[in-house]
Coordinates of C-alpha atoms in Angstrom, one line a residue:
Chain A
X1 CA 117.3 29.7 140.6
X2 CA 117.9 33.1 139.7
X3 CA 115.3 34.9 137.5
X4 CA 113.9 38.1 137.9
X5 CA 110.9 37.4 136.0
X6 CA 109.8 34.7 137.8
X7 CA 105.8 34.2 136.9
X8 CA 103.5 31.2 138.7
X9 CA 104.3 29.7 135.6
X10 CA 107.7 28.5 137.3
X11 CA 105.6 27.6 140.6
X12 CA 103.9 25.1 138.5
X13 CA 106.2 23.5 135.7
X14 CA 104.4 22.7 132.8
X15 CA 105.7 19.2 132.4
X16 CA 104.9 18.4 136.3
X17 CA 100.7 18.4 135.3
X18 CA 98.9 15.6 135.8
X19 CA 97.3 15.4 132.4
X20 CA 94.1 13.1 133.1
X21 CA 93.4 15.4 135.8
X22 CA 93.8 18.4 133.4
X23 CA 91.5 16.3 130.6
X24 CA 89.0 15.4 132.9
X25 CA 88.5 18.7 134.5
X26 CA 88.6 20.8 131.5
X27 CA 86.2 18.3 129.7
X28 CA 83.8 18.9 132.8
X29 CA 83.9 22.4 132.2
X30 CA 83.1 22.0 128.4
X31 CA 80.2 19.8 129.0
X32 CA 78.6 23.0 130.4
X33 CA 78.7 24.8 127.5
X34 CA 75.0 24.8 126.0
X35 CA 74.7 22.3 123.0
X36 CA 72.9 24.3 120.8
X37 CA 75.5 26.9 121.6
X38 CA 78.3 24.2 120.2
X39 CA 76.4 23.5 117.4
X40 CA 75.6 27.1 116.3
X41 CA 79.6 27.0 115.9
X42 CA 79.3 24.2 113.2
X43 CA 82.4 22.7 114.4
X44 CA 84.7 20.2 113.1
X45 CA 87.0 17.8 114.8
X46 CA 90.2 19.3 113.5
X47 CA 88.6 22.4 114.6
X48 CA 88.4 21.1 118.2
X49 CA 91.9 19.8 118.4
X50 CA 92.8 23.2 117.2
X51 CA 90.8 24.3 120.0
X52 CA 92.2 21.8 122.6
X53 CA 95.6 22.5 122.1
X54 CA 95.0 26.3 122.3
X55 CA 93.2 25.7 125.4
X56 CA 96.1 24.1 126.5
X57 CA 98.2 26.5 125.9
X58 CA 96.6 29.3 127.5
X59 CA 97.1 27.5 130.7
X60 CA 100.8 29.3 130.7
X61 CA 99.0 32.4 130.2
X62 CA 96.6 31.9 133.0
X63 CA 100.1 31.8 135.2
X64 CA 101.8 34.7 133.6
X65 CA 101.4 36.6 136.8
X66 CA 105.2 37.8 138.0
X67 CA 105.6 36.7 141.6
X68 CA 107.1 39.7 142.5
X69 CA 103.9 41.4 141.8
X70 CA 102.0 39.3 144.3
X71 CA 104.6 39.8 147.1
X72 CA 104.3 43.5 146.3
X73 CA 100.7 43.5 147.2
X74 CA 100.9 42.0 150.4
X75 CA 103.7 44.1 151.5
X76 CA 102.0 47.2 150.6
X77 CA 99.2 46.5 153.0
X78 CA 101.3 45.4 155.6
X79 CA 101.0 47.9 158.7
X80 CA 104.7 48.3 159.0
X81 CA 105.2 50.0 155.6
X82 CA 102.4 52.4 156.0
X83 CA 104.7 54.8 158.2
X84 CA 106.9 55.4 154.3
X85 CA 103.5 56.5 153.5
X86 CA 104.0 59.7 156.4
X87 CA 106.2 62.4 153.6
X88 CA 106.5 64.2 156.6
X89 CA 108.5 61.4 158.2
X90 CA 110.3 60.1 155.0
X91 CA 110.2 63.2 152.7
X92 CA 110.7 62.6 148.8
X93 CA 114.5 62.5 147.9
X94 CA 114.9 60.2 151.3
X95 CA 115.7 56.4 150.6
X96 CA 114.5 53.8 152.8
X97 CA 116.4 50.2 152.5
X98 CA 114.1 47.8 154.5
X99 CA 115.5 44.5 155.2
X100 CA 112.9 41.7 155.5
X101 CA 113.3 39.2 157.7
X102 CA 111.4 35.4 157.0
X103 CA 107.8 35.6 156.7
X104 CA 104.8 34.1 154.9
X105 CA 102.5 35.6 152.4
X106 CA 99.2 33.9 150.9
X107 CA 97.6 34.3 147.8
X108 CA 94.2 33.1 146.0
X109 CA 93.9 33.8 141.9
X110 CA 90.8 32.4 140.0
X111 CA 91.8 32.9 136.1
X112 CA 89.8 31.1 133.7
X113 CA 89.1 29.9 130.0
X114 CA 86.4 31.7 128.4
X115 CA 85.0 30.1 125.5
X116 CA 83.2 32.4 122.9
X117 CA 81.0 31.2 120.5
X118 CA 79.4 33.8 118.1
X119 CA 81.0 36.7 119.6
X120 CA 78.9 35.5 123.0
X121 CA 80.7 34.1 126.3
X122 CA 79.3 31.0 126.4
X123 CA 81.4 29.1 129.2
X124 CA 84.1 29.3 131.6
X125 CA 86.9 26.5 132.3
X126 CA 87.4 27.6 136.2
X127 CA 90.9 27.3 137.7
X128 CA 92.1 28.3 141.0
X129 CA 95.7 29.0 142.1
X130 CA 97.0 28.9 145.7
X131 CA 100.0 30.1 147.2
X132 CA 101.9 30.2 150.1
X133 CA 105.0 32.2 149.4
X134 CA 108.4 31.8 152.2
X135 CA 109.9 35.1 151.6
X136 CA 113.6 34.0 153.4
X137 CA 115.2 37.5 152.6
X138 CA 115.4 40.8 150.8
X139 CA 116.0 44.3 151.1
X140 CA 112.8 46.6 149.6
X141 CA 113.5 50.1 148.3
X142 CA 111.3 52.8 149.4
X143 CA 111.2 56.0 148.2
X144 CA 108.5 59.0 148.4
X145 CA 106.1 56.7 149.5
X146 CA 106.0 54.3 147.0
X147 CA 108.0 50.5 146.7
X148 CA 111.0 51.0 144.6
X149 CA 112.7 47.9 144.3
X150 CA 113.0 44.4 145.9
X151 CA 116.8 43.5 146.3
X152 CA 118.9 40.3 146.7
X153 CA 115.3 38.1 147.9
X154 CA 115.4 34.7 148.3
X155 CA 111.8 32.9 148.4
X156 CA 110.2 29.5 148.4
X157 CA 106.6 28.9 147.3
X158 CA 104.3 26.1 147.7
X159 CA 101.1 26.2 145.9
X160 CA 98.3 24.4 144.6
X161 CA 96.7 24.3 140.6
X162 CA 93.5 23.3 140.5
X163 CA 90.5 23.4 137.5
X164 CA 87.0 23.0 137.9
X165 CA 88.0 21.8 141.2
X166 CA 90.1 18.9 140.2
X167 CA 93.9 19.5 141.8
X168 CA 96.0 19.3 138.8
X169 CA 99.2 20.2 140.9
X170 CA 100.4 20.4 144.4
X171 CA 104.0 21.6 144.4
X172 CA 106.7 23.1 146.4
X173 CA 108.9 25.2 144.0
X174 CA 113.0 25.5 144.7
X175 CA 114.1 28.4 146.1
X176 CA 113.9 31.5 144.1
X177 CA 117.0 33.8 143.9
X178 CA 117.0 37.3 142.9
X179 CA 120.6 38.2 142.4
X180 CA 119.2 41.8 140.7
X181 CA 117.1 44.1 141.3
X182 CA 113.6 43.7 140.5
X183 CA 112.1 47.5 139.8
X184 CA 108.4 48.0 140.4
X185 CA 108.1 50.3 137.6
X186 CA 107.6 54.3 139.0
X187 CA 107.1 52.5 142.3
X188 CA 103.9 50.5 143.9
X189 CA 102.3 53.4 146.1
X190 CA 101.7 52.6 149.6
X191 CA 98.3 53.1 151.0
X192 CA 98.0 55.6 153.6
Chain B
X1 CA 54.7 81.1 65.3
X2 CA 54.8 82.8 61.9
X3 CA 54.9 80.9 58.9
X4 CA 58.3 81.7 58.2
X5 CA 59.3 79.3 62.1
X6 CA 57.3 76.4 60.4
X7 CA 59.2 76.5 57.3
X8 CA 62.8 76.1 59.2
X9 CA 61.6 73.9 61.0
X10 CA 60.1 71.5 58.4
X11 CA 63.4 72.1 56.7
X12 CA 65.7 71.2 59.6
X13 CA 63.5 67.8 59.9
X14 CA 63.7 67.0 56.6
X15 CA 67.5 67.4 56.3
X16 CA 67.9 65.3 59.5
X17 CA 65.9 62.3 57.6
X18 CA 68.8 60.6 56.1
X19 CA 70.8 60.3 59.1
X20 CA 67.6 58.4 61.0
X21 CA 67.7 56.2 58.2
X22 CA 71.3 55.1 58.2
X23 CA 71.2 53.9 62.1
X24 CA 70.9 50.2 62.1
X25 CA 69.8 48.3 65.6
X26 CA 71.7 45.4 66.3
X27 CA 70.5 43.0 69.3
X28 CA 73.0 42.7 71.9
X29 CA 75.4 39.9 71.7
X30 CA 75.1 37.3 74.3
X31 CA 78.4 36.7 76.3
X32 CA 77.7 34.0 78.7
X33 CA 74.2 33.4 80.4
X34 CA 74.4 33.0 84.2
X35 CA 72.2 32.5 87.1
X36 CA 72.1 34.1 90.4
X37 CA 71.7 31.2 93.2
X38 CA 68.8 32.0 95.1
X39 CA 68.5 32.0 99.0
X40 CA 67.8 28.7 99.8
X41 CA 68.1 28.8 104.2
X42 CA 65.2 27.4 105.9
X43 CA 63.4 26.0 102.5
X44 CA 62.6 22.6 102.7
X45 CA 64.3 20.1 100.2
X46 CA 61.2 19.6 98.1
X47 CA 60.7 23.4 97.8
X48 CA 64.9 24.4 97.5
X49 CA 64.9 21.8 94.5
X50 CA 61.6 23.2 92.9
X51 CA 63.2 27.1 93.0
X52 CA 66.9 25.9 91.8
X53 CA 64.8 24.3 88.8
X54 CA 62.6 27.3 88.0
X55 CA 66.1 28.7 87.8
X56 CA 67.4 26.0 85.6
X57 CA 70.3 25.3 88.5
X58 CA 70.6 21.6 89.8
X59 CA 70.1 20.1 92.7
X60 CA 73.5 18.7 94.0
X61 CA 74.8 16.9 96.3
X62 CA 72.4 16.7 99.8
X63 CA 74.3 16.6 102.9
X64 CA 72.8 15.7 106.3
X65 CA 73.9 17.8 109.5
X66 CA 72.7 17.6 112.9
X67 CA 71.1 20.5 114.4
X68 CA 69.5 21.6 117.5
X69 CA 66.6 23.3 115.2
X70 CA 63.7 21.7 113.2
X71 CA 65.3 19.1 110.7
X72 CA 64.9 19.0 106.7
X73 CA 65.6 22.6 106.5
X74 CA 68.3 23.8 104.4
X75 CA 71.1 25.3 106.8
X76 CA 73.7 26.1 104.3
X77 CA 73.9 25.9 100.6
X78 CA 77.3 26.0 98.4
X79 CA 77.5 28.0 95.9
X80 CA 75.8 30.6 98.5
X81 CA 73.1 32.9 97.4
X82 CA 73.7 35.7 95.2
X83 CA 76.3 34.1 93.6
X84 CA 76.7 34.1 89.4
X85 CA 76.8 30.6 87.9
X86 CA 76.1 29.0 84.5
X87 CA 72.9 27.2 84.2
X88 CA 73.1 23.7 84.9
X89 CA 75.3 24.1 88.0
X90 CA 74.5 21.7 90.8
X91 CA 74.1 23.3 94.2
X92 CA 75.2 21.2 97.3
X93 CA 72.1 21.3 100.0
X94 CA 73.0 20.8 104.0
X95 CA 69.7 20.0 105.5
X96 CA 69.4 19.7 109.3
X97 CA 68.6 16.6 110.8
X98 CA 67.7 16.3 114.6
X99 CA 70.2 15.6 116.9
X100 CA 70.7 12.0 118.2
X101 CA 72.7 11.6 121.5
X102 CA 72.9 8.1 123.6
X103 CA 73.3 8.3 127.1
X104 CA 77.0 6.5 127.9
X105 CA 76.7 3.9 130.6
X106 CA 78.8 3.9 133.7
X107 CA 81.5 1.9 133.7
X108 CA 83.8 3.1 136.9
X109 CA 83.8 0.7 139.5
X110 CA 83.3 -2.2 137.1
X111 CA 86.5 -4.7 135.4
X112 CA 87.9 -4.0 132.4
X113 CA 86.8 -6.8 131.2
X114 CA 83.3 -6.1 131.7
X115 CA 83.2 -2.5 131.1
X116 CA 83.9 -4.0 127.6
X117 CA 80.7 -5.7 127.6
X118 CA 78.8 -3.0 129.2
X119 CA 80.2 -0.7 126.5
X120 CA 79.9 -3.4 123.3
X121 CA 75.7 -3.9 124.1
X122 CA 75.5 -0.3 124.5
X123 CA 76.9 0.1 121.3
X124 CA 79.7 1.7 122.1
X125 CA 83.4 1.1 121.1
X126 CA 86.2 1.1 124.1
X127 CA 89.1 3.6 122.9
X128 CA 92.1 4.1 124.8
X129 CA 92.9 2.5 127.7
X130 CA 95.5 4.2 130.5
X131 CA 96.4 3.6 133.8
X132 CA 96.2 5.6 136.9
X133 CA 97.5 4.2 140.2
X134 CA 95.4 3.3 142.9
X135 CA 97.0 0.2 144.6
X136 CA 93.1 -0.4 146.3
X137 CA 91.9 -1.5 143.1
X138 CA 93.7 -2.8 140.7
X139 CA 92.3 -3.9 137.8
X140 CA 89.1 -2.0 138.1
X141 CA 87.7 1.1 136.1
X142 CA 88.9 4.3 137.6
X143 CA 87.9 6.6 134.9
X144 CA 85.8 7.1 131.7
X145 CA 85.2 10.1 129.1
X146 CA 83.0 10.3 128.1
X147 CA 81.8 10.0 131.7
X148 CA 78.6 7.7 132.8
X149 CA 75.1 9.4 131.5
X150 CA 76.6 11.7 128.9
X151 CA 74.7 12.2 126.1
X152 CA 76.8 11.6 123.2
X153 CA 76.7 10.2 119.3
X154 CA 76.9 6.6 119.8
X155 CA 79.8 6.5 117.5
X156 CA 82.0 8.3 120.5
X157 CA 84.5 5.8 121.9
X158 CA 84.7 5.4 125.3
X159 CA 88.2 5.7 126.9
X160 CA 89.1 4.2 130.1
X161 CA 91.2 4.4 133.1
X162 CA 92.1 1.6 134.9
X163 CA 93.7 1.4 138.7
X164 CA 96.8 -0.1 138.7
X165 CA 99.3 -0.5 141.9
X166 CA 101.8 1.5 142.6
X167 CA 105.3 1.6 141.4
X168 CA 108.0 2.2 144.2
X169 CA 109.0 4.9 142.0
X170 CA 105.4 6.3 142.6
X171 CA 105.2 5.4 146.3
X172 CA 108.3 7.1 147.5
X173 CA 110.1 9.8 145.2
X174 CA 113.4 9.4 147.3
X175 CA 113.3 5.9 146.1
X176 CA 115.5 4.8 143.2
X177 CA 113.6 5.0 139.8
X178 CA 111.6 1.9 138.7
X179 CA 110.8 1.4 135.6
X180 CA 107.1 0.2 135.7
X181 CA 105.8 -2.5 133.8
X182 CA 102.6 -2.0 132.5
X183 CA 99.8 -4.5 133.7
X184 CA 98.2 -6.4 130.8
X185 CA 95.2 -4.6 131.3
X186 CA 97.0 -1.1 130.9
X187 CA 98.3 -2.1 127.5
X188 CA 96.3 0.0 124.7
X189 CA 94.4 -2.8 123.0
X190 CA 92.1 -1.3 120.7
X191 CA 94.0 1.0 118.1
X192 CA 91.8 3.9 118.0
X193 CA 89.5 3.9 115.1
X194 CA 88.6 7.4 115.2
X195 CA 87.4 8.2 111.9
X196 CA 84.3 9.6 113.8
X197 CA 85.7 12.0 116.4
X198 CA 83.1 14.6 116.2
X199 CA 82.1 13.7 112.6
X200 CA 81.9 11.0 110.3
X201 CA 81.2 10.3 106.6
X202 CA 79.3 7.4 105.7
X203 CA 78.4 6.9 102.2
X204 CA 74.0 5.5 102.3
X205 CA 73.0 4.7 98.2
X206 CA 74.8 6.8 95.7
X207 CA 75.8 10.5 96.1
X208 CA 74.0 11.1 99.3
X209 CA 76.4 11.8 102.1
X210 CA 75.7 11.9 106.1
X211 CA 78.0 14.0 107.8
X212 CA 77.0 13.4 111.3
X213 CA 78.9 15.7 113.7
X214 CA 78.9 13.1 116.9
X215 CA 78.1 16.1 119.5
X216 CA 80.0 19.1 120.5
X217 CA 80.6 18.4 123.8
X218 CA 81.3 14.5 123.9
X219 CA 83.8 15.0 120.7
X220 CA 85.5 17.8 123.0
X221 CA 86.3 15.6 125.7
X222 CA 87.2 12.7 123.4
X223 CA 89.5 15.0 121.2
X224 CA 90.7 16.4 125.0
X225 CA 91.8 12.9 125.4
X226 CA 93.0 11.6 122.3
X227 CA 95.1 15.2 122.3
X228 CA 96.8 14.2 125.7
X229 CA 97.6 10.8 123.9
X230 CA 98.9 11.9 120.8
X231 CA 101.5 14.0 122.8
X232 CA 100.4 17.6 122.8
X233 CA 100.5 17.7 126.4
X234 CA 103.5 15.2 126.3
X235 CA 106.6 15.2 129.0
X236 CA 109.4 13.7 128.6
X237 CA 109.4 10.6 130.8
X238 CA 111.7 8.9 132.3
X239 CA 110.0 5.6 133.2
X240 CA 110.9 4.2 130.0
X241 CA 109.3 3.6 126.6
X242 CA 105.7 4.2 126.7
X243 CA 103.5 0.8 126.2
X244 CA 101.3 2.9 123.5
X245 CA 100.9 2.4 120.5
X246 CA 102.5 5.3 117.8
X247 CA 100.1 8.3 117.5
X248 CA 97.5 8.7 114.7
X249 CA 98.1 11.8 112.8
X250 CA 95.1 14.1 113.3
X251 CA 92.3 13.6 111.2
X252 CA 92.2 15.8 108.3
X253 CA 89.5 18.8 108.4
X254 CA 88.7 22.5 106.9
X255 CA 92.0 25.0 106.6
X256 CA 93.1 26.1 109.8
X257 CA 94.4 29.3 111.2
X258 CA 95.4 29.6 114.3
X259 CA 95.8 33.3 116.0
X260 CA 97.4 33.3 118.8
X261 CA 97.5 37.0 120.7
X262 CA 100.2 36.3 123.7
X263 CA 100.4 39.9 124.5
X264 CA 96.5 40.0 125.6
X265 CA 96.4 36.4 126.7
X266 CA 94.0 35.2 124.2
X267 CA 93.9 33.0 121.4
X268 CA 91.4 33.0 118.1
X269 CA 91.2 29.8 116.6
X270 CA 89.3 30.4 113.2
X271 CA 88.4 27.7 110.6
X272 CA 88.7 30.2 107.6
X273 CA 85.2 29.7 106.8
X274 CA 83.7 33.0 106.0
X275 CA 80.4 31.7 107.3
X276 CA 81.5 31.2 110.5
X277 CA 84.5 33.7 110.3
X278 CA 83.7 34.4 114.2
X279 CA 83.9 31.1 115.3
X280 CA 84.9 30.0 118.5
X281 CA 87.5 32.0 120.8
X282 CA 89.5 31.1 123.8
X283 CA 90.2 33.7 126.3
X284 CA 92.9 33.6 128.9
X285 CA 91.8 35.8 131.8
X286 CA 94.6 36.4 134.2
X287 CA 93.6 37.0 137.9
X288 CA 96.5 38.7 139.8
X289 CA 94.9 37.5 142.4
X290 CA 94.6 38.5 146.2
X291 CA 97.7 38.4 148.4
X292 CA 97.1 38.5 152.2
X293 CA 99.4 38.7 154.9
X294 CA 99.0 38.1 158.7
X295 CA 99.1 41.7 160.1
X296 CA 100.9 41.0 163.2
X297 CA 103.5 38.6 161.4
X298 CA 107.3 40.0 161.9
X299 CA 108.0 41.1 157.8
X300 CA 111.3 43.0 158.6
X301 CA 114.6 42.6 160.6
X302 CA 114.1 46.2 162.0
X303 CA 111.1 44.7 163.9
X304 CA 111.7 43.0 167.5
X305 CA 111.5 39.4 167.0

């Protein structure tokens, strides 16, 4: 699979979601919305049908996090890369190409769908995403103390998606291959 | 003032007299009589009817709406206050009535037949029946929506999930695909009669209409299930045709205007009802996460293994 815009949606394909579990978990979260607040909205069944459809559609939005962004956030913390923040050792105009060895990055995300009734937040449908990324290869391009690009990278991700404590999907992705460079805008600064 | 001045003024007044005499006053012409609908919110039915009668307006349809507040008060009316209408126009009144919720009995761990009996005796209908793989307890109800002890309207149908034996394909992903034959219990035997998922209309003696939302929470849950059944979450199945009956069309409701905002990760659902234009909004809040990496891990080829 070659895609420079791989997001967490690719790790958790929609068609693999356990629908009854999603329904039950979302239902459990909806139950916590105060009845008075729900009644305030004077909602009809057709309305809730529409709202539910949109809530399901929003799961994809919750997973709209580029995988490369997760990786670079982890790399910039690693002691190995701190040296590139040293402007004397690595002066501006000098480009470092760092070949990556196989390594692991873990990440936890807690996105949620907020239910707003009458302009007031009345409840949440909480989700939890845990990732274990195996970076198999790649070259990191570092310049002026910033991670600029990731080139020729390969990674595999295993992850768990849960809603309100209920596991919706445990999945191991196929190998993602980025033949093209992934550019991190103006670069991700490496903290000194 | 001299006599000359008095004479001049008197002459001038006399000269104007014929003009005044020619002016005729006509009564204003009535084009159409209209009455402004009064604000009847929080009035009792009697007070509202009297107020309408005083203004020569008629009391129209009376609709009862379950509300959390005090019962018997006007919660809204149509036309709304301030609307100019001809005399005699009927004004529809929506009156609050108390929410009547009933606890759903828990039928998890019962056989399907027993679950049917328990639900029927408690006044509930059995909705859709589906199955979940669980080789330990085939034929036993393992999940229900609404959940046991949920407080919902008694009109809500209870959807059930029954444990089924695990097929070869489910047990071993590398095994060849086997088309699972559903157990008799897993076939949908009850066509969903969902005229009342969240809202129902029962005509009682003439024009009086009972409009009873069955509870948003229970209704929402049931609708989520219904939504799943209707195929809105559906994925292509490689295990043969579904044993379920064809999906029923969604119930007719007020006009809906869906406004997805993909860029901001939010979606607004607007019923098109100005009185509830704020409505309910679902907002996706993305978390970019807290990635961690073992500091002692070798991550570059330049490091010694």
